[in-house]
PDB file of C-alpha atoms and ligand atoms in Angstrom:
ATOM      1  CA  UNK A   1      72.215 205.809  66.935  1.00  0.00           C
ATOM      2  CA  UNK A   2      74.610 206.002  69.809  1.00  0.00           C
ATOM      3  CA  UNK A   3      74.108 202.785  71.729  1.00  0.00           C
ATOM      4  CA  UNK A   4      73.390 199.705  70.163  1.00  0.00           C
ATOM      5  CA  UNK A   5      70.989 198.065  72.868  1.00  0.00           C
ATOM      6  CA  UNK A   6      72.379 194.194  72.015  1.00  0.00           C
ATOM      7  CA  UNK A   7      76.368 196.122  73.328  1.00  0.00           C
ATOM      8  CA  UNK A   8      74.986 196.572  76.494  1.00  0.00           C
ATOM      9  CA  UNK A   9      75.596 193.747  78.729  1.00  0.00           C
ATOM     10  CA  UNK A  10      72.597 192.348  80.908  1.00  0.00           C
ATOM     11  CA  UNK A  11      72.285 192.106  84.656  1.00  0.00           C
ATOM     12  CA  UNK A  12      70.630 189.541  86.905  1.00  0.00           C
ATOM     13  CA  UNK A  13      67.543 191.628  87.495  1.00  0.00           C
ATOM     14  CA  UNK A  14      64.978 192.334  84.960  1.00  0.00           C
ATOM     15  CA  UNK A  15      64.077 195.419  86.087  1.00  0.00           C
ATOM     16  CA  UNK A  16      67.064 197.113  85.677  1.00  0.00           C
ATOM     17  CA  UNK A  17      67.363 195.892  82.657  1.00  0.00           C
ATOM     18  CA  UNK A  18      64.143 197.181  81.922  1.00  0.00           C
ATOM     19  CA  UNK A  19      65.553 200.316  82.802  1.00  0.00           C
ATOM     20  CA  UNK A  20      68.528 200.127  81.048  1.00  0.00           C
ATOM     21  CA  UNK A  21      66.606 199.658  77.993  1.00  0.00           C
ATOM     22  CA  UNK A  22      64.523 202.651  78.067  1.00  0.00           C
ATOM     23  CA  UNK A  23      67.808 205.080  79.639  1.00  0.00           C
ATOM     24  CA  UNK A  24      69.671 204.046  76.020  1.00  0.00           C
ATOM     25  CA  UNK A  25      66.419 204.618  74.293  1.00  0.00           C
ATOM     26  CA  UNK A  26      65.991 208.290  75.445  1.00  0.00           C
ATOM     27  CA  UNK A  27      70.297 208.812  75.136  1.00  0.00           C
ATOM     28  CA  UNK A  28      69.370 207.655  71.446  1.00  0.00           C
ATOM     29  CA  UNK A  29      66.637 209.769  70.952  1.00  0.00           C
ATOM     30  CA  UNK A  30      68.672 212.855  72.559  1.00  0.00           C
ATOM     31  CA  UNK A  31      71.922 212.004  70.358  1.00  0.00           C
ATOM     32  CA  UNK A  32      69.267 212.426  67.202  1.00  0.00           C
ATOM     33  CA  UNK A  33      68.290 216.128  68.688  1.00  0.00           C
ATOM     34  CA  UNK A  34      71.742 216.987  69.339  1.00  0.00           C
ATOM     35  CA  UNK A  35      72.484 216.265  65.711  1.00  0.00           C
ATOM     36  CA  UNK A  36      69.592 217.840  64.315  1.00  0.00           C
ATOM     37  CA  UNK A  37      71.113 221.670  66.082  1.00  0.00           C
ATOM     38  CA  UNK A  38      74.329 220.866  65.220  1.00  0.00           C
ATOM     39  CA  UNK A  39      72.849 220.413  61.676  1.00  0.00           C
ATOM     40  CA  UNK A  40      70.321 223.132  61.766  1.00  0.00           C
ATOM     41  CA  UNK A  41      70.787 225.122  65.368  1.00  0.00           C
ATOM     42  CA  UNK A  42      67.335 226.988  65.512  1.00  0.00           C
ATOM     43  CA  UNK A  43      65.671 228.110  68.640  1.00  0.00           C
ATOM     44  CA  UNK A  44      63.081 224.841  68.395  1.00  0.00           C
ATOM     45  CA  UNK A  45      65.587 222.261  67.531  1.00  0.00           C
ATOM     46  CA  UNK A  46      67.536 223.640  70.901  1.00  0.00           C
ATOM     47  CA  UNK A  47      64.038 223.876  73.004  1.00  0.00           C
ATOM     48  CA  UNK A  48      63.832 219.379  71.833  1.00  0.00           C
ATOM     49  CA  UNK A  49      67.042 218.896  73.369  1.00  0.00           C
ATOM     50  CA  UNK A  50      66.593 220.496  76.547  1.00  0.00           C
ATOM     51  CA  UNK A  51      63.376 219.357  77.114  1.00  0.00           C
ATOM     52  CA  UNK A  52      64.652 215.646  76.316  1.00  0.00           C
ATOM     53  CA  UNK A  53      67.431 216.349  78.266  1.00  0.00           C
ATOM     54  CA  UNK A  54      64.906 217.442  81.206  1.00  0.00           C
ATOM     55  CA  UNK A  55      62.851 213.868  80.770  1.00  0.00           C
ATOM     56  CA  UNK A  56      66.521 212.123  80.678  1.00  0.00           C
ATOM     57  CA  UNK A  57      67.708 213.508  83.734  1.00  0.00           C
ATOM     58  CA  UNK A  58      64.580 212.516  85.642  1.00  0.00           C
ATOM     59  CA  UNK A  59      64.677 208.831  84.554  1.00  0.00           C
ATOM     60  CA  UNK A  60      68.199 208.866  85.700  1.00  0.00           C
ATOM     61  CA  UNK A  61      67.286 210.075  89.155  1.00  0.00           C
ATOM     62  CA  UNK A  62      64.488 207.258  88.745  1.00  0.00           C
ATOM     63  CA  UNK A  63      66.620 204.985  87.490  1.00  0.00           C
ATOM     64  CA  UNK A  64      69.341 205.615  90.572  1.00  0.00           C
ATOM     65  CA  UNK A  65      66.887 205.877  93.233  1.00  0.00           C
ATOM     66  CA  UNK A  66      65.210 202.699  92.474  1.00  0.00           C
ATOM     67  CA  UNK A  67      68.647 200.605  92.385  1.00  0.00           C
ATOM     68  CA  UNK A  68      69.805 202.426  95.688  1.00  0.00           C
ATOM     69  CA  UNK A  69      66.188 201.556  97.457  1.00  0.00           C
ATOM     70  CA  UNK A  70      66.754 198.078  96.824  1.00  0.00           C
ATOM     71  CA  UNK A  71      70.549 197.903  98.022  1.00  0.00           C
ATOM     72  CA  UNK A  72      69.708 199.515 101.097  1.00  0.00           C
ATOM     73  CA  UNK A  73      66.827 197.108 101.572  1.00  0.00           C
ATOM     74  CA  UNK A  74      69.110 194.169 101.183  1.00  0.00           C
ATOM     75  CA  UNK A  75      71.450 195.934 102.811  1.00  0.00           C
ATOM     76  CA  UNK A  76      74.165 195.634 100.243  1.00  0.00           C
ATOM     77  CA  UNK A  77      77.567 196.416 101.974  1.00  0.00           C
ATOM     78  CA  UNK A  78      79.205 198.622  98.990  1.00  0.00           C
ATOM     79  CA  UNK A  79      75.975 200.325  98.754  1.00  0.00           C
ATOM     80  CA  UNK A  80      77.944 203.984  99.332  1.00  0.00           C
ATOM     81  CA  UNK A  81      80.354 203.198  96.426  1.00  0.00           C
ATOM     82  CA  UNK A  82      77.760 202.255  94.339  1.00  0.00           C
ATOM     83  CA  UNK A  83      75.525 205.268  95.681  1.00  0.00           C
ATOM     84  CA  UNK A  84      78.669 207.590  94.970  1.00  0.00           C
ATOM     85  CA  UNK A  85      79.279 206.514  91.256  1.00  0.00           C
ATOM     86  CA  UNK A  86      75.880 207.815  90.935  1.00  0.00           C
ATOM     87  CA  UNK A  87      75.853 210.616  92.475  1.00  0.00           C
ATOM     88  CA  UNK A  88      79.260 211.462  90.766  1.00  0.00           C
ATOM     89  CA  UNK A  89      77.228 210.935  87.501  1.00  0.00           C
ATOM     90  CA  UNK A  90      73.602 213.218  88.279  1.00  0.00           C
ATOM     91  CA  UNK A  91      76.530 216.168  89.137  1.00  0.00           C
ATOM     92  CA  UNK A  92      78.197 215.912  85.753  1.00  0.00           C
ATOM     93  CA  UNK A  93      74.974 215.618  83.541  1.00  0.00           C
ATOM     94  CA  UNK A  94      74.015 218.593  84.998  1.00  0.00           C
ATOM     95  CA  UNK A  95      77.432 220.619  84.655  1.00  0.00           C
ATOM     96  CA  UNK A  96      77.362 219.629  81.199  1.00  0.00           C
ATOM     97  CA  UNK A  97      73.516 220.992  81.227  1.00  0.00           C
ATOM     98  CA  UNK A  98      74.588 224.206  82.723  1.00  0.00           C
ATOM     99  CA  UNK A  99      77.613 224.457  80.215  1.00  0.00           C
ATOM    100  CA  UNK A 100      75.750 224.189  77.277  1.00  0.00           C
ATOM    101  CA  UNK A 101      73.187 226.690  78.439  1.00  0.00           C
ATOM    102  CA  UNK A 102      76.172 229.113  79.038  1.00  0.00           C
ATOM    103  CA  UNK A 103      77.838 228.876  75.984  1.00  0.00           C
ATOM    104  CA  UNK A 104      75.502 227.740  73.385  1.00  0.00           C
ATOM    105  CA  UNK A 105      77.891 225.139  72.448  1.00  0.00           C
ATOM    106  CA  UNK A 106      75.999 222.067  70.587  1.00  0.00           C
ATOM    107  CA  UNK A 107      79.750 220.065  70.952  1.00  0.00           C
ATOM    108  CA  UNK A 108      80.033 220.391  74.602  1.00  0.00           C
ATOM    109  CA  UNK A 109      76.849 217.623  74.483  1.00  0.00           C
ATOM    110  CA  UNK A 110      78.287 215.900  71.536  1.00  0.00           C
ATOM    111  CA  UNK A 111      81.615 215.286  73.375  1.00  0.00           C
ATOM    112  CA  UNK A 112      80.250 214.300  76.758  1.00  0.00           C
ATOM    113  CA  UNK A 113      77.750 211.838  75.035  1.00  0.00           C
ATOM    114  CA  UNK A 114      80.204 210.545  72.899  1.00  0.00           C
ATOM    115  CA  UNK A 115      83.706 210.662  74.817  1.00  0.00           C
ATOM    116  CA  UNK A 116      82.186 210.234  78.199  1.00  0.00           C
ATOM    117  CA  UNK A 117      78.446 209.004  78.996  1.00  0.00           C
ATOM    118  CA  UNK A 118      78.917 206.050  76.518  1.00  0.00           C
ATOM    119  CA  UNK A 119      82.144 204.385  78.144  1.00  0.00           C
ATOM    120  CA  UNK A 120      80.653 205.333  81.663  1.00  0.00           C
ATOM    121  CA  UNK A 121      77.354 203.703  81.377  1.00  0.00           C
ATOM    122  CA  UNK A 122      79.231 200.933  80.078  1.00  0.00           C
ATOM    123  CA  UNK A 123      81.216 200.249  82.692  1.00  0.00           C
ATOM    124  CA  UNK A 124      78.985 201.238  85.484  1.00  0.00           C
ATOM    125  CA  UNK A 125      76.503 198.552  84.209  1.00  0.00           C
ATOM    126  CA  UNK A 126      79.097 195.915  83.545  1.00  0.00           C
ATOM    127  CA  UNK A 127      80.721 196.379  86.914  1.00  0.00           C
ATOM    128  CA  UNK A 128      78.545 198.574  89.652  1.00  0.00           C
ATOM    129  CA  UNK A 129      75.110 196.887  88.740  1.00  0.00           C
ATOM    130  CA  UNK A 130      76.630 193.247  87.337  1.00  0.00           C
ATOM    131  CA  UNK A 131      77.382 192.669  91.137  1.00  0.00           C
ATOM    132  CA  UNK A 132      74.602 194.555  92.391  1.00  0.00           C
ATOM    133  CA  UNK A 133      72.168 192.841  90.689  1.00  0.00           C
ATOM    134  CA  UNK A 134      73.677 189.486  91.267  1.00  0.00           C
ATOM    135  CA  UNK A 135      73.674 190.159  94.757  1.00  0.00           C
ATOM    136  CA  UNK A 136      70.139 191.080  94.899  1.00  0.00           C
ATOM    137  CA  UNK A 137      69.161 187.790  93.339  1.00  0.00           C
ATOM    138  CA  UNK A 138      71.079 185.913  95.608  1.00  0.00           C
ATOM    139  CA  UNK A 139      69.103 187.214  98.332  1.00  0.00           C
ATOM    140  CA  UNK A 140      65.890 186.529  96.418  1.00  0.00           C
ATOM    141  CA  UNK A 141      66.140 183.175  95.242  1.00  0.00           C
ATOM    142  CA  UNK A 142      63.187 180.629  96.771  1.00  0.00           C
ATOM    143  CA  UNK A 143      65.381 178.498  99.190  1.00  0.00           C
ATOM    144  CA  UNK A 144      65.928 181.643 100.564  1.00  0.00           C
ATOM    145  CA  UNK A 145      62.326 182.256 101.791  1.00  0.00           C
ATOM    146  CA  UNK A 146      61.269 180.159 104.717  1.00  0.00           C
TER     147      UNK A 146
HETATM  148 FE1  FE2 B   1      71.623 200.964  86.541  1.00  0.00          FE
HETATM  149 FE1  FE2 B   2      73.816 201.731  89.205  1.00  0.00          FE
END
């Protein structure tokens, strides 16, 4: 396992937490096919990973395009910055896609999922969504509906 679920810290909104929950569940699930190349680097074991890889990337689309509806709904004023941390993160996972396709390189996914994605998703949750989503329930809260 990569990400223990109970490390990640929670938001104010249950949905993205929801989300949250099943984005470490696939990066769990695509850590275990990374390790089963390294371990045995056959033609099927690499057609798992970039199929899960596939399925990841379009949850994370999913996963950014539903948190950026809602901020420009509420019209959240750092909604570019917040927009630009994920945009900054769709380019790299698919670098690192095109990279390992290139070079056949099991590590270049190893390092980014270890080195990089972890610490990222990290932070962006604990900083990025933390005020996002406390924002949004600010704006949500009954006394606020007349
Ligand atoms: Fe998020
Ligand atoms: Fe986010």
């Amino acid at each position: 396992m990569l990400i223990d679920i109970k490390s990640m810290p929670l938001v104010a909104m249950e949905f993205m937490n929801e989300t949250h929950t099943k984005d470490v569940e696939i990066i769990n699930e695509l850590f275990a096919l990374v390790l089963a190349y390294e371990a045995s680097p056959t033609l099927e074991n690499k057609k798992r990973v970039d199929e899960l890889y596939g399925d990841w990337f379009a949850h994370t689309i999913e996963h950014f395009r539903a948190e950026e509806v809602m901020m420009q709904e509420k019209r959240f004023p750092p909604y570019p910055m917040h927009k630009g941390e994920h945009e900054k993160a769709l380019r790299l996972m698919d670098e690192v896609f095109r990279e390992w396709q290139r070079d056949q390189d099991i590590n270049i996914l190893k390092k980014y999922m270890t080195e990089h994605l972890v610490p990222w998703l990290t932070n962006h949750i604990n900083t990025m969504d933390t005020v996002t989503a406390r924002f949004f329930q600010s704006e949500t809260t009954p006394c606020a509906m007349h």
